[in-house]
């Protein structure tokens, strides 16, 4: 009995490795604080443009430069419209994360919205928390701790 084309294709499909796999990430984004606040009668308008670097605690990434920009309104009751993007990496190999500030003190939500070079087709999501200022080489810096999962296609 000859194997059918369907059986050969099925065996090939079942034994092939996936094009990508979901992996956990944990990174610290560390940057000198560059932000402004404008106090309004019932809220504050916030904007930032922070340039720093990210270090990898866990996951399939290599540390490198990072830039985060964003802005929006924050109300006294904790509701807000603050959001932005962070671009991680450099040259042809970058990925862009969209973030939204958490409501009423909750963690920020993030998702990957694009990638170039080795990150082309990358997806992912998770949360980020921003800690108090830290001291590094006598400079006050802020650290955002980012956790979640990513899928990076094997290009």
mmCIF file with all atom_site columns, N, CA and C in Angstrom, residues 51-91:
data_model
loop_
_atom_site.group_PDB
_atom_site.id
_atom_site.type_symbol
_atom_site.label_atom_id
_atom_site.label_alt_id
_atom_site.label_comp_id
_atom_site.label_asym_id
_atom_site.label_entity_id
_atom_site.label_seq_id
_atom_site.pdbx_PDB_ins_code
_atom_site.Cartn_x
_atom_site.Cartn_y
_atom_site.Cartn_z
_atom_site.occupancy
_atom_site.B_iso_or_equiv
_atom_site.pdbx_formal_charge
_atom_site.auth_seq_id
_atom_site.auth_comp_id
_atom_site.auth_asym_id
_atom_site.auth_atom_id
_atom_site.pdbx_PDB_model_num
ATOM 1   N N  . UNK A 1 51 ? 14.520  58.668 27.277 1.00 0.00 ? 51 UNK A N  1
ATOM 2   C CA . UNK A 1 51 ? 15.487  57.866 26.527 1.00 0.00 ? 51 UNK A CA 1
ATOM 3   C C  . UNK A 1 51 ? 16.405  57.178 27.527 1.00 0.00 ? 51 UNK A C  1
ATOM 4   N N  . UNK A 1 52 ? 16.513  55.879 27.403 1.00 0.00 ? 52 UNK A N  1
ATOM 5   C CA . UNK A 1 52 ? 17.358  55.115 28.308 1.00 0.00 ? 52 UNK A CA 1
ATOM 6   C C  . UNK A 1 52 ? 17.759  53.804 27.682 1.00 0.00 ? 52 UNK A C  1
ATOM 7   N N  . UNK A 1 53 ? 17.718  52.758 28.485 1.00 0.00 ? 53 UNK A N  1
ATOM 8   C CA . UNK A 1 53 ? 18.071  51.434 27.999 1.00 0.00 ? 53 UNK A CA 1
ATOM 9   C C  . UNK A 1 53 ? 17.218  50.411 28.728 1.00 0.00 ? 53 UNK A C  1
ATOM 10  N N  . UNK A 1 54 ? 17.192  49.196 28.196 1.00 0.00 ? 54 UNK A N  1
ATOM 11  C CA . UNK A 1 54 ? 16.482  48.118 28.882 1.00 0.00 ? 54 UNK A CA 1
ATOM 12  C C  . UNK A 1 54 ? 17.441  46.968 29.123 1.00 0.00 ? 54 UNK A C  1
ATOM 13  N N  . UNK A 1 55 ? 17.284  46.366 30.302 1.00 0.00 ? 55 UNK A N  1
ATOM 14  C CA . UNK A 1 55 ? 18.056  45.175 30.644 1.00 0.00 ? 55 UNK A CA 1
ATOM 15  C C  . UNK A 1 55 ? 17.102  43.998 30.698 1.00 0.00 ? 55 UNK A C  1
ATOM 16  N N  . UNK A 1 56 ? 17.588  42.844 30.291 1.00 0.00 ? 56 UNK A N  1
ATOM 17  C CA . UNK A 1 56 ? 16.768  41.645 30.219 1.00 0.00 ? 56 UNK A CA 1
ATOM 18  C C  . UNK A 1 56 ? 16.985  40.809 31.476 1.00 0.00 ? 56 UNK A C  1
ATOM 19  N N  . UNK A 1 57 ? 15.897  40.531 32.191 1.00 0.00 ? 57 UNK A N  1
ATOM 20  C CA . UNK A 1 57 ? 15.934  39.642 33.346 1.00 0.00 ? 57 UNK A CA 1
ATOM 21  C C  . UNK A 1 57 ? 15.641  38.214 32.882 1.00 0.00 ? 57 UNK A C  1
ATOM 22  N N  . UNK A 1 58 ? 14.667  38.083 31.971 1.00 0.00 ? 58 UNK A N  1
ATOM 23  C CA . UNK A 1 58 ? 14.288  36.768 31.431 1.00 0.00 ? 58 UNK A CA 1
ATOM 24  C C  . UNK A 1 58 ? 13.725  36.950 30.032 1.00 0.00 ? 58 UNK A C  1
ATOM 25  N N  . UNK A 1 59 ? 14.015  36.023 29.155 1.00 0.00 ? 59 UNK A N  1
ATOM 26  C CA . UNK A 1 59 ? 13.401  36.030 27.840 1.00 0.00 ? 59 UNK A CA 1
ATOM 27  C C  . UNK A 1 59 ? 14.381  36.063 26.692 1.00 0.00 ? 59 UNK A C  1
ATOM 28  N N  . UNK A 1 60 ? 13.835  36.051 25.472 1.00 0.00 ? 60 UNK A N  1
ATOM 29  C CA . UNK A 1 60 ? 14.639  35.890 24.257 1.00 0.00 ? 60 UNK A CA 1
ATOM 30  C C  . UNK A 1 60 ? 15.173  37.200 23.679 1.00 0.00 ? 60 UNK A C  1
ATOM 31  N N  . UNK A 1 61 ? 15.374  38.209 24.493 1.00 0.00 ? 61 UNK A N  1
ATOM 32  C CA . UNK A 1 61 ? 15.816  39.514 24.024 1.00 0.00 ? 61 UNK A CA 1
ATOM 33  C C  . UNK A 1 61 ? 17.229  39.803 24.491 1.00 0.00 ? 61 UNK A C  1
ATOM 34  N N  . UNK A 1 62 ? 17.871  40.764 23.860 1.00 0.00 ? 62 UNK A N  1
ATOM 35  C CA . UNK A 1 62 ? 19.173  41.259 24.295 1.00 0.00 ? 62 UNK A CA 1
ATOM 36  C C  . UNK A 1 62 ? 18.987  42.713 24.688 1.00 0.00 ? 62 UNK A C  1
ATOM 37  N N  . UNK A 1 63 ? 19.663  43.140 25.756 1.00 0.00 ? 63 UNK A N  1
ATOM 38  C CA . UNK A 1 63 ? 19.481  44.511 26.214 1.00 0.00 ? 63 UNK A CA 1
ATOM 39  C C  . UNK A 1 63 ? 19.926  45.504 25.158 1.00 0.00 ? 63 UNK A C  1
ATOM 40  N N  . UNK A 1 64 ? 19.407  46.738 25.293 1.00 0.00 ? 64 UNK A N  1
ATOM 41  C CA . UNK A 1 64 ? 19.735  47.772 24.327 1.00 0.00 ? 64 UNK A CA 1
ATOM 42  C C  . UNK A 1 64 ? 19.050  49.072 24.677 1.00 0.00 ? 64 UNK A C  1
ATOM 43  N N  . UNK A 1 65 ? 19.090  50.024 23.761 1.00 0.00 ? 65 UNK A N  1
ATOM 44  C CA . UNK A 1 65 ? 18.481  51.321 24.008 1.00 0.00 ? 65 UNK A CA 1
ATOM 45  C C  . UNK A 1 65 ? 16.953  51.246 23.961 1.00 0.00 ? 65 UNK A C  1
ATOM 46  N N  . UNK A 1 66 ? 16.323  52.205 24.639 1.00 0.00 ? 66 UNK A N  1
ATOM 47  C CA . UNK A 1 66 ? 14.865  52.295 24.646 1.00 0.00 ? 66 UNK A CA 1
ATOM 48  C C  . UNK A 1 66 ? 14.458  53.761 24.682 1.00 0.00 ? 66 UNK A C  1
ATOM 49  N N  . UNK A 1 67 ? 13.370  54.076 24.010 1.00 0.00 ? 67 UNK A N  1
ATOM 50  C CA . UNK A 1 67 ? 12.796  55.417 24.061 1.00 0.00 ? 67 UNK A CA 1
ATOM 51  C C  . UNK A 1 67 ? 11.300  55.278 24.254 1.00 0.00 ? 67 UNK A C  1
ATOM 52  N N  . UNK A 1 68 ? 10.765  56.000 25.258 1.00 0.00 ? 68 UNK A N  1
ATOM 53  C CA . UNK A 1 68 ? 9.334   55.980 25.540 1.00 0.00 ? 68 UNK A CA 1
ATOM 54  C C  . UNK A 1 68 ? 8.786   57.398 25.490 1.00 0.00 ? 68 UNK A C  1
ATOM 55  N N  . UNK A 1 69 ? 7.721   57.588 24.713 1.00 0.00 ? 69 UNK A N  1
ATOM 56  C CA . UNK A 1 69 ? 7.046   58.873 24.622 1.00 0.00 ? 69 UNK A CA 1
ATOM 57  C C  . UNK A 1 69 ? 5.569   58.648 24.915 1.00 0.00 ? 69 UNK A C  1
ATOM 58  N N  . UNK A 1 70 ? 4.933   59.662 25.499 1.00 0.00 ? 70 UNK A N  1
ATOM 59  C CA . UNK A 1 70 ? 3.515   59.532 25.779 1.00 0.00 ? 70 UNK A CA 1
ATOM 60  C C  . UNK A 1 70 ? 2.961   60.780 26.417 1.00 0.00 ? 70 UNK A C  1
ATOM 61  N N  . UNK A 1 71 ? 1.665   60.756 26.643 1.00 0.00 ? 71 UNK A N  1
ATOM 62  C CA . UNK A 1 71 ? 0.991   61.877 27.269 1.00 0.00 ? 71 UNK A CA 1
ATOM 63  C C  . UNK A 1 71 ? -0.470  61.575 27.490 1.00 0.00 ? 71 UNK A C  1
ATOM 64  N N  . UNK A 1 72 ? -1.137  62.502 28.164 1.00 0.00 ? 72 UNK A N  1
ATOM 65  C CA . UNK A 1 72 ? -2.569  62.368 28.382 1.00 0.00 ? 72 UNK A CA 1
ATOM 66  C C  . UNK A 1 72 ? -3.001  63.050 29.659 1.00 0.00 ? 72 UNK A C  1
ATOM 67  N N  . UNK A 1 73 ? -4.285  62.948 29.936 1.00 0.00 ? 73 UNK A N  1
ATOM 68  C CA . UNK A 1 73 ? -4.888  63.577 31.102 1.00 0.00 ? 73 UNK A CA 1
ATOM 69  C C  . UNK A 1 73 ? -5.057  62.574 32.229 1.00 0.00 ? 73 UNK A C  1
ATOM 70  N N  . UNK A 1 74 ? -4.815  63.010 33.453 1.00 0.00 ? 74 UNK A N  1
ATOM 71  C CA . UNK A 1 74 ? -5.053  62.208 34.648 1.00 0.00 ? 74 UNK A CA 1
ATOM 72  C C  . UNK A 1 74 ? -5.966  62.967 35.588 1.00 0.00 ? 74 UNK A C  1
ATOM 73  N N  . UNK A 1 75 ? -7.067  62.354 35.990 1.00 0.00 ? 75 UNK A N  1
ATOM 74  C CA . UNK A 1 75 ? -8.039  62.991 36.877 1.00 0.00 ? 75 UNK A CA 1
ATOM 75  C C  . UNK A 1 75 ? -7.753  62.639 38.332 1.00 0.00 ? 75 UNK A C  1
ATOM 76  N N  . UNK A 1 76 ? -8.291  63.426 39.235 1.00 0.00 ? 76 UNK A N  1
ATOM 77  C CA . UNK A 1 76 ? -8.076  63.194 40.663 1.00 0.00 ? 76 UNK A CA 1
ATOM 78  C C  . UNK A 1 76 ? -8.662  61.871 41.134 1.00 0.00 ? 76 UNK A C  1
ATOM 79  N N  . UNK A 1 77 ? -9.688  61.364 40.455 1.00 0.00 ? 77 UNK A N  1
ATOM 80  C CA . UNK A 1 77 ? -10.303 60.103 40.866 1.00 0.00 ? 77 UNK A CA 1
ATOM 81  C C  . UNK A 1 77 ? -9.541  58.879 40.361 1.00 0.00 ? 77 UNK A C  1
ATOM 82  N N  . UNK A 1 78 ? -8.414  59.081 39.662 1.00 0.00 ? 78 UNK A N  1
ATOM 83  C CA . UNK A 1 78 ? -7.592  57.974 39.189 1.00 0.00 ? 78 UNK A CA 1
ATOM 84  C C  . UNK A 1 78 ? -7.848  57.566 37.760 1.00 0.00 ? 78 UNK A C  1
ATOM 85  N N  . UNK A 1 79 ? -8.894  58.081 37.140 1.00 0.00 ? 79 UNK A N  1
ATOM 86  C CA . UNK A 1 79 ? -9.142  57.777 35.738 1.00 0.00 ? 79 UNK A CA 1
ATOM 87  C C  . UNK A 1 79 ? -8.180  58.596 34.890 1.00 0.00 ? 79 UNK A C  1
ATOM 88  N N  . UNK A 1 80 ? -7.786  58.042 33.732 1.00 0.00 ? 80 UNK A N  1
ATOM 89  C CA . UNK A 1 80 ? -6.829  58.770 32.907 1.00 0.00 ? 80 UNK A CA 1
ATOM 90  C C  . UNK A 1 80 ? -6.925  58.361 31.448 1.00 0.00 ? 80 UNK A C  1
ATOM 91  N N  . UNK A 1 81 ? -6.297  59.179 30.617 1.00 0.00 ? 81 UNK A N  1
ATOM 92  C CA . UNK A 1 81 ? -6.174  58.870 29.188 1.00 0.00 ? 81 UNK A CA 1
ATOM 93  C C  . UNK A 1 81 ? -4.699  58.825 28.793 1.00 0.00 ? 81 UNK A C  1
ATOM 94  N N  . UNK A 1 82 ? -3.828  58.561 29.759 1.00 0.00 ? 82 UNK A N  1
ATOM 95  C CA . UNK A 1 82 ? -2.388  58.582 29.528 1.00 0.00 ? 82 UNK A CA 1
ATOM 96  C C  . UNK A 1 82 ? -1.968  57.312 28.789 1.00 0.00 ? 82 UNK A C  1
ATOM 97  N N  . UNK A 1 83 ? -1.292  57.499 27.646 1.00 0.00 ? 83 UNK A N  1
ATOM 98  C CA . UNK A 1 83 ? -0.812  56.373 26.861 1.00 0.00 ? 83 UNK A CA 1
ATOM 99  C C  . UNK A 1 83 ? 0.361   56.809 26.001 1.00 0.00 ? 83 UNK A C  1
ATOM 100 N N  . UNK A 1 84 ? 1.039   55.851 25.397 1.00 0.00 ? 84 UNK A N  1
ATOM 101 C CA . UNK A 1 84 ? 2.181   56.168 24.558 1.00 0.00 ? 84 UNK A CA 1
ATOM 102 C C  . UNK A 1 84 ? 2.789   54.928 23.955 1.00 0.00 ? 84 UNK A C  1
ATOM 103 N N  . UNK A 1 85 ? 4.018   55.073 23.472 1.00 0.00 ? 85 UNK A N  1
ATOM 104 C CA . UNK A 1 85 ? 4.759   53.962 22.876 1.00 0.00 ? 85 UNK A CA 1
ATOM 105 C C  . UNK A 1 85 ? 6.195   53.967 23.383 1.00 0.00 ? 85 UNK A C  1
ATOM 106 N N  . UNK A 1 86 ? 6.794   52.792 23.374 1.00 0.00 ? 86 UNK A N  1
ATOM 107 C CA . UNK A 1 86 ? 8.226   52.629 23.643 1.00 0.00 ? 86 UNK A CA 1
ATOM 108 C C  . UNK A 1 86 ? 8.819   51.876 22.469 1.00 0.00 ? 86 UNK A C  1
ATOM 109 N N  . UNK A 1 87 ? 9.976   52.331 22.002 1.00 0.00 ? 87 UNK A N  1
ATOM 110 C CA . UNK A 1 87 ? 10.703  51.644 20.945 1.00 0.00 ? 87 UNK A CA 1
ATOM 111 C C  . UNK A 1 87 ? 11.961  51.067 21.571 1.00 0.00 ? 87 UNK A C  1
ATOM 112 N N  . UNK A 1 88 ? 12.119  49.753 21.468 1.00 0.00 ? 88 UNK A N  1
ATOM 113 C CA . UNK A 1 88 ? 13.250  49.038 22.048 1.00 0.00 ? 88 UNK A CA 1
ATOM 114 C C  . UNK A 1 88 ? 14.165  48.551 20.935 1.00 0.00 ? 88 UNK A C  1
ATOM 115 N N  . UNK A 1 89 ? 15.465  48.633 21.160 1.00 0.00 ? 89 UNK A N  1
ATOM 116 C CA . UNK A 1 89 ? 16.441  48.164 20.183 1.00 0.00 ? 89 UNK A CA 1
ATOM 117 C C  . UNK A 1 89 ? 17.012  49.313 19.385 1.00 0.00 ? 89 UNK A C  1
ATOM 118 N N  . UNK A 1 90 ? 17.739  48.955 18.326 1.00 0.00 ? 90 UNK A N  1
ATOM 119 C CA . UNK A 1 90 ? 18.356  49.990 17.503 1.00 0.00 ? 90 UNK A CA 1
ATOM 120 C C  . UNK A 1 90 ? 18.583  49.477 16.091 1.00 0.00 ? 90 UNK A C  1
ATOM 121 N N  . UNK A 1 91 ? 18.850  50.407 15.183 1.00 0.00 ? 91 UNK A N  1
ATOM 122 C CA . UNK A 1 91 ? 19.114  50.045 13.803 1.00 0.00 ? 91 UNK A CA 1
ATOM 123 C C  . UNK A 1 91 ? 17.907  49.379 13.166 1.00 0.00 ? 91 UNK A C  1
#
